[in-house]
Amino acid sequence: MATALSIVTQNYEETQKLGEELGRRLPPGSVVALTGQLGSGKTTLVQGIGKGLGIRPLIKSPSFVIIHEYSGSVPLYHFDLYRIAHQEEIVFLGYEDYFYQKKGIVVIEWAEKIKDLLPAEYLRIELEIVDLSKRKIGLRAYGSFYGKVIEEMRKRGLFCSFLV
Amino acid sequence: MLLLGIDTSAKKGILCLGNREKILARKTISAGLSSGELIPALDTLMKKKKIRKEDLEAVVVSLGPGSFTGLRVGLSLAKSLAFVLKIPLVGVATLDSWVFFLPREGIFCALRRAYGGKFYAGFYEKDQGKTAKIDESRFLSFNGIKGSLERFFPQKVTFLIPTEERELTTELKKIKNTSFLLLDKIFLIKALLRLGAERLKTGKIDNVSSLSPLYVSPLEVRIGRGNKDSLNEERGYPGG
């Protein structure tokens, strides 16, 4: 069962705001998989999520360290798989302990690189560049856990250009 | 011989002191397993029994399969202690230890919950006091377990499950031709210490630098091989 939602954000601030709304609604134990080319707004979205979790420090792409942990109302585990070449590499980083914990939120940039290792249930977000500042953001829930989050966002009527 | 046993393969870690005959002391460390908790817990345990570090004669550590980080935390502690105290280190394959001293015969499947709804499973045959491993520990789904049991038909297979995971029996009951044995914590600790003592007796100790956890992953990546699974080397240890 999948639930999907498509949103267009007009600029960087709206993308962040979207992230913030998500951050407020995602339950602990959530796994969010982000895909989208360089500059499509993945990290911006994560910054928004961080804001929703009350995280103060500036969130940047952990491209170098791959995983960065932040403490907020719940912990945020920020993954950036840009540098990894094979799925096996994150096995060595103890990914399973992050993906299957129930305390915090896992957000993964370039998640398509580990498609075989994602849990059965997760929230997928695809970001597309429309023009210099506009982004088309598609959310898709795998599992009822995330279906509820999308339903709430839909009800809120945020930024929705069309609903799927 | 006074052994220190460390098992951090499951959600709750266990520290124990004892020998092949009995457990002298034990402590469970609940969720949030980290070196920051293990060391004070060990300290408390030893002080309670008035055991000094000089009294420890060997370290026995559970190698998994189990939690990726958990195994490494336990193993790091085990290695550091063995190195600093200059005492032997023995790594024991977790599932092997469950089967080894079981005073029974037949086909066994040692099972433990992994993550994502999957399981770690090891298959063994016990015959006339000898234990043989039939298959490597695998990372299986429920259907995968069912499938692996087909080759033993019509022989019955007994599942070995820690009492902490007894809810697994509800699902496993559905598989034909099987039965269960629930293993309580005391049994698991004794098994660890006994297998450790057995290895020490025969001089099969491990190398502090190279000993690695037996990590089983869905991608069939073996990060470390630990010490060859104890049962593969030699058959014919006397049964329990």
Short mmCIF file of C-alpha atoms in Angstrom, two decimals:
data_model
loop_
_atom_site.label_atom_id
_atom_site.label_comp_id
_atom_site.label_asym_id
_atom_site.label_seq_id
_atom_site.Cartn_x
_atom_site.Cartn_y
_atom_site.Cartn_z
CA MET A 1 0.00 0.00 0.00
CA ALA A 2 1.55 3.27 -1.06
CA THR A 3 0.34 6.77 -0.55
CA ALA A 4 1.82 9.55 -2.62
CA LEU A 5 1.83 13.30 -2.59
CA SER A 6 3.33 15.77 -5.03
CA ILE A 7 4.33 19.25 -4.02
CA VAL A 8 5.90 22.21 -5.77
CA THR A 9 7.95 24.60 -3.68
CA GLN A 10 8.63 28.06 -5.08
CA ASN A 11 11.95 28.61 -3.39
CA TYR A 12 14.52 27.44 -0.89
CA GLU A 13 12.52 28.71 2.11
CA GLU A 14 9.45 26.73 1.10
CA THR A 15 11.49 23.57 0.70
CA GLN A 16 12.81 24.10 4.19
CA LYS A 17 9.33 24.77 5.51
CA LEU A 18 8.16 21.50 3.98
CA GLY A 19 11.00 19.76 5.79
CA GLU A 20 9.98 21.42 9.01
CA GLU A 21 6.40 20.20 8.68
CA LEU A 22 7.72 16.70 8.09
CA GLY A 23 10.11 16.93 11.02
CA ARG A 24 7.21 17.72 13.30
CA ARG A 25 5.18 14.75 12.13
CA LEU A 26 7.66 11.95 11.58
CA PRO A 27 7.53 9.47 14.47
CA PRO A 28 10.76 8.16 16.07
CA GLY A 29 12.10 5.21 14.14
CA SER A 30 11.25 6.82 10.77
CA VAL A 31 13.47 6.25 7.77
CA VAL A 32 13.36 8.86 5.01
CA ALA A 33 15.06 8.16 1.67
CA LEU A 34 15.90 11.21 -0.44
CA THR A 35 16.76 11.09 -4.11
CA GLY A 36 17.47 13.92 -6.50
CA GLN A 37 20.36 15.41 -8.40
CA LEU A 38 22.96 17.82 -7.04
CA GLY A 39 21.30 21.06 -6.10
CA SER A 40 17.78 19.70 -6.06
CA GLY A 41 17.33 20.60 -2.40
CA LYS A 42 17.92 17.40 -0.46
CA THR A 43 20.04 19.03 2.21
CA THR A 44 17.69 22.00 2.35
CA LEU A 45 14.88 19.63 3.11
CA VAL A 46 16.94 17.97 5.84
CA GLN A 47 17.68 21.38 7.34
CA GLY A 48 13.95 21.88 7.53
CA ILE A 49 13.46 18.51 9.20
CA GLY A 50 16.14 19.46 11.69
CA LYS A 51 14.30 22.69 12.43
CA GLY A 52 11.15 20.66 13.04
CA LEU A 53 13.12 18.61 15.58
CA GLY A 54 14.50 21.66 17.31
CA ILE A 55 18.06 21.12 16.17
CA ARG A 56 20.14 24.28 16.51
CA PRO A 57 23.47 23.68 14.75
CA LEU A 58 23.51 24.21 10.99
CA ILE A 59 22.91 20.97 9.16
CA LYS A 60 25.26 20.42 6.26
CA SER A 61 25.71 17.50 3.90
CA PRO A 62 27.86 14.87 5.60
CA SER A 63 29.34 13.92 2.24
CA PHE A 64 32.72 13.38 3.80
CA VAL A 65 31.84 11.55 7.00
CA ILE A 66 28.79 9.82 5.54
CA ILE A 67 26.85 9.81 8.80
CA HIS A 68 26.26 12.72 11.12
CA GLU A 69 24.20 12.53 14.28
CA TYR A 70 22.33 15.47 15.77
CA SER A 71 20.37 15.66 18.98
CA GLY A 72 17.01 17.31 18.85
CA SER A 73 13.67 16.45 20.38
CA VAL A 74 14.67 13.07 19.05
CA PRO A 75 18.04 12.22 17.50
CA LEU A 76 18.51 12.86 13.80
CA TYR A 77 20.76 10.47 11.89
CA HIS A 78 21.76 12.17 8.67
CA PHE A 79 23.28 9.95 5.99
CA ASP A 80 24.88 11.15 2.79
CA LEU A 81 25.80 8.35 0.43
CA TYR A 82 27.30 10.52 -2.27
CA ARG A 83 30.77 9.09 -1.70
CA ILE A 84 29.94 5.43 -1.46
CA ALA A 85 30.46 3.22 -4.48
CA HIS A 86 28.88 -0.03 -3.30
CA GLN A 87 26.07 -0.91 -0.94
CA GLU A 88 28.46 -3.06 1.04
CA GLU A 89 30.26 0.01 2.28
CA ILE A 90 27.50 1.04 4.62
CA VAL A 91 27.38 -2.43 6.11
CA PHE A 92 30.75 -1.56 7.62
CA LEU A 93 29.22 1.54 9.17
CA GLY A 94 26.66 -0.40 11.18
CA TYR A 95 23.73 0.90 9.14
CA GLU A 96 21.36 -1.68 10.58
CA ASP A 97 21.68 -0.25 14.05
CA TYR A 98 20.47 3.08 12.68
CA PHE A 99 17.76 1.83 10.35
CA TYR A 100 16.10 -0.40 12.91
CA GLN A 101 16.31 1.69 16.04
CA LYS A 102 13.19 3.35 17.36
CA LYS A 103 14.52 6.46 19.04
CA GLY A 104 15.33 8.88 16.26
CA ILE A 105 14.82 9.82 12.62
CA VAL A 106 17.03 8.53 9.83
CA VAL A 107 17.34 10.68 6.71
CA ILE A 108 19.38 9.40 3.78
CA GLU A 109 20.62 11.54 0.88
CA TRP A 110 21.39 9.64 -2.36
CA ALA A 111 19.37 6.76 -0.95
CA GLU A 112 19.06 5.09 -4.36
CA LYS A 113 22.57 3.78 -3.81
CA ILE A 114 21.38 1.29 -1.20
CA LYS A 115 18.06 0.22 -2.60
CA ASP A 116 18.53 -3.37 -1.38
CA LEU A 117 19.24 -2.33 2.17
CA LEU A 118 16.37 0.02 2.82
CA PRO A 119 13.80 -1.33 5.27
CA ALA A 120 10.50 -2.67 3.95
CA GLU A 121 8.75 0.43 5.22
CA TYR A 122 10.09 3.92 4.61
CA LEU A 123 9.22 7.34 3.25
CA ARG A 124 10.66 8.12 -0.14
CA ILE A 125 11.11 11.69 -1.29
CA GLU A 126 12.18 12.57 -4.82
CA LEU A 127 13.29 16.09 -5.57
CA GLU A 128 13.34 17.57 -9.06
CA ILE A 129 14.64 20.89 -10.29
CA VAL A 130 11.91 22.77 -12.17
CA ASP A 131 13.81 26.00 -12.55
CA LEU A 132 16.30 28.16 -10.67
CA SER A 133 14.25 28.23 -7.48
CA LYS A 134 11.26 25.95 -8.00
CA ARG A 135 11.37 22.31 -6.97
CA LYS A 136 8.95 19.48 -7.56
CA ILE A 137 8.95 17.20 -4.56
CA GLY A 138 7.28 13.80 -4.66
CA LEU A 139 6.58 11.95 -1.44
CA ARG A 140 5.75 8.28 -1.46
CA ALA A 141 4.98 6.18 1.59
CA TYR A 142 5.94 2.54 1.78
CA GLY A 143 4.03 1.20 4.74
CA SER A 144 1.03 2.52 6.63
CA PHE A 145 3.28 4.13 9.21
CA TYR A 146 4.28 6.74 6.61
CA GLY A 147 0.95 6.73 4.82
CA LYS A 148 -0.42 8.50 7.88
CA VAL A 149 2.25 11.19 7.70
CA ILE A 150 1.42 11.89 4.07
CA GLU A 151 -2.29 11.94 4.84
CA GLU A 152 -1.68 14.59 7.47
CA MET A 153 0.39 16.68 5.07
CA ARG A 154 -2.31 16.40 2.45
CA LYS A 155 -4.97 17.51 4.89
CA ARG A 156 -2.87 20.46 5.82
CA GLY A 157 -2.95 21.44 2.15
CA LEU A 158 0.59 22.66 2.10
CA PHE A 159 2.14 23.72 -1.17
CA CYS A 160 0.10 21.14 -3.00
CA SER A 161 0.01 21.78 -6.69
CA PHE A 162 -1.71 18.50 -7.44
CA LEU A 163 -2.53 15.46 -5.44
CA VAL A 164 -1.96 11.89 -6.46
CA MET B 1 39.83 -21.62 36.28
CA LEU B 2 38.17 -18.23 36.55
CA LEU B 3 36.73 -17.06 33.27
CA LEU B 4 35.21 -13.74 32.33
CA GLY B 5 32.39 -14.20 29.83
CA ILE B 6 31.12 -11.40 27.61
CA ASP B 7 28.08 -11.65 25.36
CA THR B 8 26.86 -8.51 23.65
CA SER B 9 25.30 -10.16 20.62
CA ALA B 10 21.71 -9.56 21.71
CA LYS B 11 19.81 -6.46 22.75
CA LYS B 12 20.78 -7.06 26.35
CA GLY B 13 24.41 -7.69 27.10
CA ILE B 14 25.68 -10.23 29.60
CA LEU B 15 28.81 -10.19 31.71
CA CYS B 16 29.58 -13.29 33.74
CA LEU B 17 32.27 -14.82 35.88
CA GLY B 18 32.61 -18.55 36.30
CA ASN B 19 34.09 -21.75 35.00
CA ARG B 20 32.96 -24.90 33.22
CA GLU B 21 31.12 -26.07 36.28
CA LYS B 22 29.35 -23.06 37.58
CA ILE B 23 28.49 -19.40 37.19
CA LEU B 24 29.85 -17.34 40.07
CA ALA B 25 28.28 -14.05 39.12
CA ARG B 26 26.43 -12.46 36.26
CA LYS B 27 25.04 -9.12 35.24
CA THR B 28 22.67 -8.14 32.47
CA ILE B 29 23.14 -4.81 30.77
CA SER B 30 19.98 -3.50 29.22
CA ALA B 31 19.42 -1.49 26.10
CA GLY B 32 21.88 1.22 25.23
CA LEU B 33 24.80 -1.12 25.20
CA SER B 34 28.02 0.83 25.03
CA SER B 35 31.52 0.62 26.38
CA GLY B 36 30.54 3.41 28.73
CA GLU B 37 28.18 1.03 30.45
CA LEU B 38 30.03 -2.23 30.17
CA ILE B 39 33.14 -1.21 32.03
CA PRO B 40 31.45 0.18 35.14
CA ALA B 41 29.16 -2.84 35.12
CA LEU B 42 32.16 -5.15 35.05
CA ASP B 43 33.77 -3.18 37.84
CA THR B 44 30.67 -3.51 40.01
CA LEU B 45 30.41 -7.21 39.29
CA MET B 46 34.00 -7.92 40.27
CA LYS B 47 33.88 -5.78 43.39
CA LYS B 48 30.70 -7.51 44.49
CA LYS B 49 32.45 -10.87 44.38
CA LYS B 50 35.72 -9.46 45.64
CA ILE B 51 37.50 -10.54 42.49
CA ARG B 52 40.57 -8.65 41.43
CA LYS B 53 41.75 -8.38 37.86
CA GLU B 54 44.72 -10.58 38.71
CA ASP B 55 42.30 -13.40 39.48
CA LEU B 56 40.93 -13.53 35.95
CA GLU B 57 42.49 -16.32 33.96
CA ALA B 58 40.87 -16.02 30.56
CA VAL B 59 38.28 -14.05 28.61
CA VAL B 60 35.53 -15.78 26.62
CA VAL B 61 33.56 -13.64 24.21
CA SER B 62 30.51 -14.32 22.08
CA LEU B 63 31.21 -13.57 18.42
CA GLY B 64 27.70 -13.50 17.01
CA PRO B 65 25.76 -13.43 14.79
CA GLY B 66 24.07 -10.48 16.37
CA SER B 67 24.01 -6.73 16.53
CA PHE B 68 26.73 -5.13 14.44
CA THR B 69 27.72 -2.51 16.97
CA GLY B 70 26.94 -4.66 20.00
CA LEU B 71 29.34 -7.38 18.90
CA ARG B 72 32.12 -4.90 18.35
CA VAL B 73 31.68 -3.24 21.72
CA GLY B 74 31.86 -6.57 23.53
CA LEU B 75 34.76 -7.73 21.44
CA SER B 76 36.72 -4.54 22.03
CA LEU B 77 36.30 -4.95 25.75
CA ALA B 78 37.31 -8.61 25.56
CA LYS B 79 40.40 -7.87 23.51
CA SER B 80 41.53 -4.97 25.67
CA LEU B 81 41.25 -7.01 28.83
CA ALA B 82 43.01 -10.03 27.37
CA PHE B 83 45.77 -7.82 26.04
CA VAL B 84 46.33 -5.79 29.17
CA LEU B 85 45.98 -8.65 31.65
CA LYS B 86 47.99 -10.97 29.40
CA ILE B 87 45.42 -13.73 29.61
CA PRO B 88 44.09 -15.95 26.82
CA LEU B 89 41.18 -14.84 24.66
CA VAL B 90 38.62 -17.25 23.24
CA GLY B 91 35.95 -16.22 20.77
CA VAL B 92 32.88 -18.41 20.62
CA ALA B 93 30.34 -18.53 17.81
CA THR B 94 27.11 -17.72 19.61
CA LEU B 95 24.78 -20.18 17.94
CA ASP B 96 27.39 -22.97 18.15
CA SER B 97 27.59 -22.56 21.89
CA TRP B 98 23.86 -23.19 22.28
CA VAL B 99 24.06 -26.57 20.62
CA PHE B 100 27.33 -27.88 21.85
CA PHE B 101 26.48 -29.11 25.31
CA LEU B 102 22.85 -29.86 24.69
CA PRO B 103 22.32 -33.37 26.08
CA ARG B 104 20.20 -34.43 23.11
CA GLU B 105 20.36 -35.90 19.66
CA GLY B 106 18.87 -34.98 16.34
CA ILE B 107 18.71 -32.02 14.00
CA PHE B 108 18.68 -28.56 15.52
CA CYS B 109 18.10 -25.09 14.23
CA ALA B 110 19.48 -22.40 16.52
CA LEU B 111 17.45 -19.29 15.85
CA ARG B 112 17.64 -15.71 16.88
CA ARG B 113 15.80 -12.63 15.68
CA ALA B 114 17.83 -10.32 13.48
CA TYR B 115 16.26 -7.12 12.18
CA GLY B 116 13.74 -6.26 9.52
CA GLY B 117 11.70 -9.32 10.37
CA LYS B 118 14.54 -11.69 9.53
CA PHE B 119 16.47 -14.27 11.52
CA TYR B 120 19.91 -15.64 12.08
CA ALA B 121 19.83 -19.42 11.82
CA GLY B 122 22.40 -22.15 12.24
CA PHE B 123 21.75 -25.81 11.49
CA TYR B 124 23.38 -28.64 13.42
CA GLU B 125 23.24 -32.39 13.81
CA LYS B 126 23.95 -34.14 17.08
CA ASP B 127 24.66 -37.84 16.98
CA GLN B 128 26.14 -40.05 19.70
CA GLY B 129 27.47 -37.13 21.61
CA LYS B 130 29.10 -35.51 18.62
CA THR B 131 27.98 -32.17 17.22
CA ALA B 132 28.36 -31.22 13.58
CA LYS B 133 27.44 -27.99 11.93
CA ILE B 134 25.37 -28.57 8.80
CA ASP B 135 25.24 -25.05 7.51
CA GLU B 136 26.68 -21.62 8.09
CA SER B 137 24.64 -19.15 10.08
CA ARG B 138 22.29 -17.55 7.65
CA PHE B 139 20.18 -14.45 7.47
CA LEU B 140 16.73 -15.73 6.63
CA SER B 141 13.15 -14.68 6.35
CA PHE B 142 10.43 -16.81 7.85
CA ASN B 143 9.87 -18.47 4.48
CA GLY B 144 13.59 -18.92 4.10
CA ILE B 145 13.62 -20.91 7.32
CA LYS B 146 10.75 -23.05 6.13
CA GLY B 147 12.59 -23.68 2.88
CA SER B 148 15.85 -24.65 4.57
CA LEU B 149 14.10 -27.27 6.63
CA GLU B 150 12.80 -29.14 3.63
CA ARG B 151 16.07 -30.95 3.08
CA PHE B 152 15.80 -32.68 6.46
CA PHE B 153 12.41 -34.17 5.78
CA PRO B 154 11.25 -36.58 7.18
CA GLN B 155 13.57 -36.04 10.13
CA LYS B 156 12.19 -33.75 12.79
CA VAL B 157 13.97 -30.46 13.48
CA THR B 158 14.12 -28.84 16.91
CA PHE B 159 14.32 -25.06 17.10
CA LEU B 160 16.54 -23.63 19.81
CA ILE B 161 15.26 -20.27 20.93
CA PRO B 162 16.26 -18.05 23.85
CA THR B 163 13.38 -17.62 26.29
CA GLU B 164 13.56 -13.89 25.70
CA GLU B 165 12.37 -14.50 22.17
CA ARG B 166 9.74 -17.07 23.00
CA GLU B 167 7.11 -15.18 20.99
CA LEU B 168 8.81 -16.62 17.90
CA THR B 169 7.22 -19.95 18.71
CA THR B 170 3.82 -18.61 17.68
CA GLU B 171 4.99 -18.20 14.10
CA LEU B 172 7.26 -21.23 14.01
CA LYS B 173 4.50 -23.54 15.24
CA LYS B 174 3.10 -23.32 11.74
CA ILE B 175 6.03 -25.22 10.26
CA LYS B 176 5.38 -28.92 10.12
CA ASN B 177 7.63 -31.51 11.65
CA THR B 178 9.33 -29.23 14.14
CA SER B 179 9.48 -28.71 17.88
CA PHE B 180 11.13 -26.20 20.23
CA LEU B 181 13.48 -25.97 23.09
CA LEU B 182 13.52 -22.70 24.97
CA LEU B 183 16.94 -21.83 26.31
CA ASP B 184 17.02 -19.71 29.43
CA LYS B 185 19.66 -17.13 30.24
CA ILE B 186 21.49 -19.40 32.66
CA PHE B 187 21.81 -22.07 30.03
CA LEU B 188 23.19 -19.59 27.51
CA ILE B 189 25.76 -18.26 29.96
CA LYS B 190 26.83 -21.73 31.01
CA ALA B 191 27.11 -22.72 27.36
CA LEU B 192 29.39 -19.78 26.65
CA LEU B 193 31.65 -20.52 29.61
CA ARG B 194 31.75 -24.25 28.97
CA LEU B 195 32.63 -23.92 25.33
CA GLY B 196 35.24 -21.37 26.27
CA ALA B 197 36.70 -23.70 28.88
CA GLU B 198 36.73 -26.53 26.35
CA ARG B 199 38.66 -24.46 23.85
CA LEU B 200 41.16 -23.40 26.50
CA LYS B 201 41.71 -26.99 27.53
CA THR B 202 42.72 -27.88 24.00
CA GLY B 203 44.81 -24.76 23.58
CA LYS B 204 42.60 -23.28 20.85
CA ILE B 205 42.89 -19.68 21.84
CA ASP B 206 42.43 -16.71 19.57
CA ASN B 207 44.62 -13.90 18.40
CA VAL B 208 43.88 -10.63 20.14
CA SER B 209 44.57 -8.51 17.08
CA SER B 210 42.78 -10.52 14.46
CA LEU B 211 39.71 -11.92 16.22
CA SER B 212 36.64 -10.50 14.50
CA PRO B 213 32.92 -10.84 15.01
CA LEU B 214 30.86 -13.30 12.97
CA TYR B 215 28.66 -10.81 11.30
CA VAL B 216 25.93 -12.07 8.97
CA SER B 217 24.47 -9.59 6.53
CA PRO B 218 21.77 -9.66 3.89
CA LEU B 219 24.38 -8.98 1.24
CA GLU B 220 26.42 -12.02 2.26
CA VAL B 221 29.30 -9.81 3.20
CA ARG B 222 31.57 -11.43 5.75
CA ILE B 223 33.47 -8.70 7.42
CA GLY B 224 35.53 -10.92 9.64
CA ARG B 225 35.79 -14.62 10.05
CA GLY B 226 36.53 -14.71 13.75
CA ASN B 227 38.18 -17.91 14.66
CA LYS B 228 36.91 -20.72 12.46
CA ASP B 229 33.65 -21.88 13.93
CA SER B 230 34.76 -24.20 16.66
CA LEU B 231 32.73 -27.10 15.41
CA ASN B 232 34.17 -27.14 11.95
CA GLU B 233 37.64 -27.90 13.13
CA GLU B 234 37.15 -31.06 14.98
CA ARG B 235 34.21 -33.30 15.48
CA GLY B 236 33.95 -35.50 18.45
CA TYR B 237 33.87 -33.37 21.51
CA PRO B 238 32.16 -35.35 24.20
CA GLY B 239 28.53 -34.43 24.54
CA GLY B 240 27.22 -32.66 27.58
#
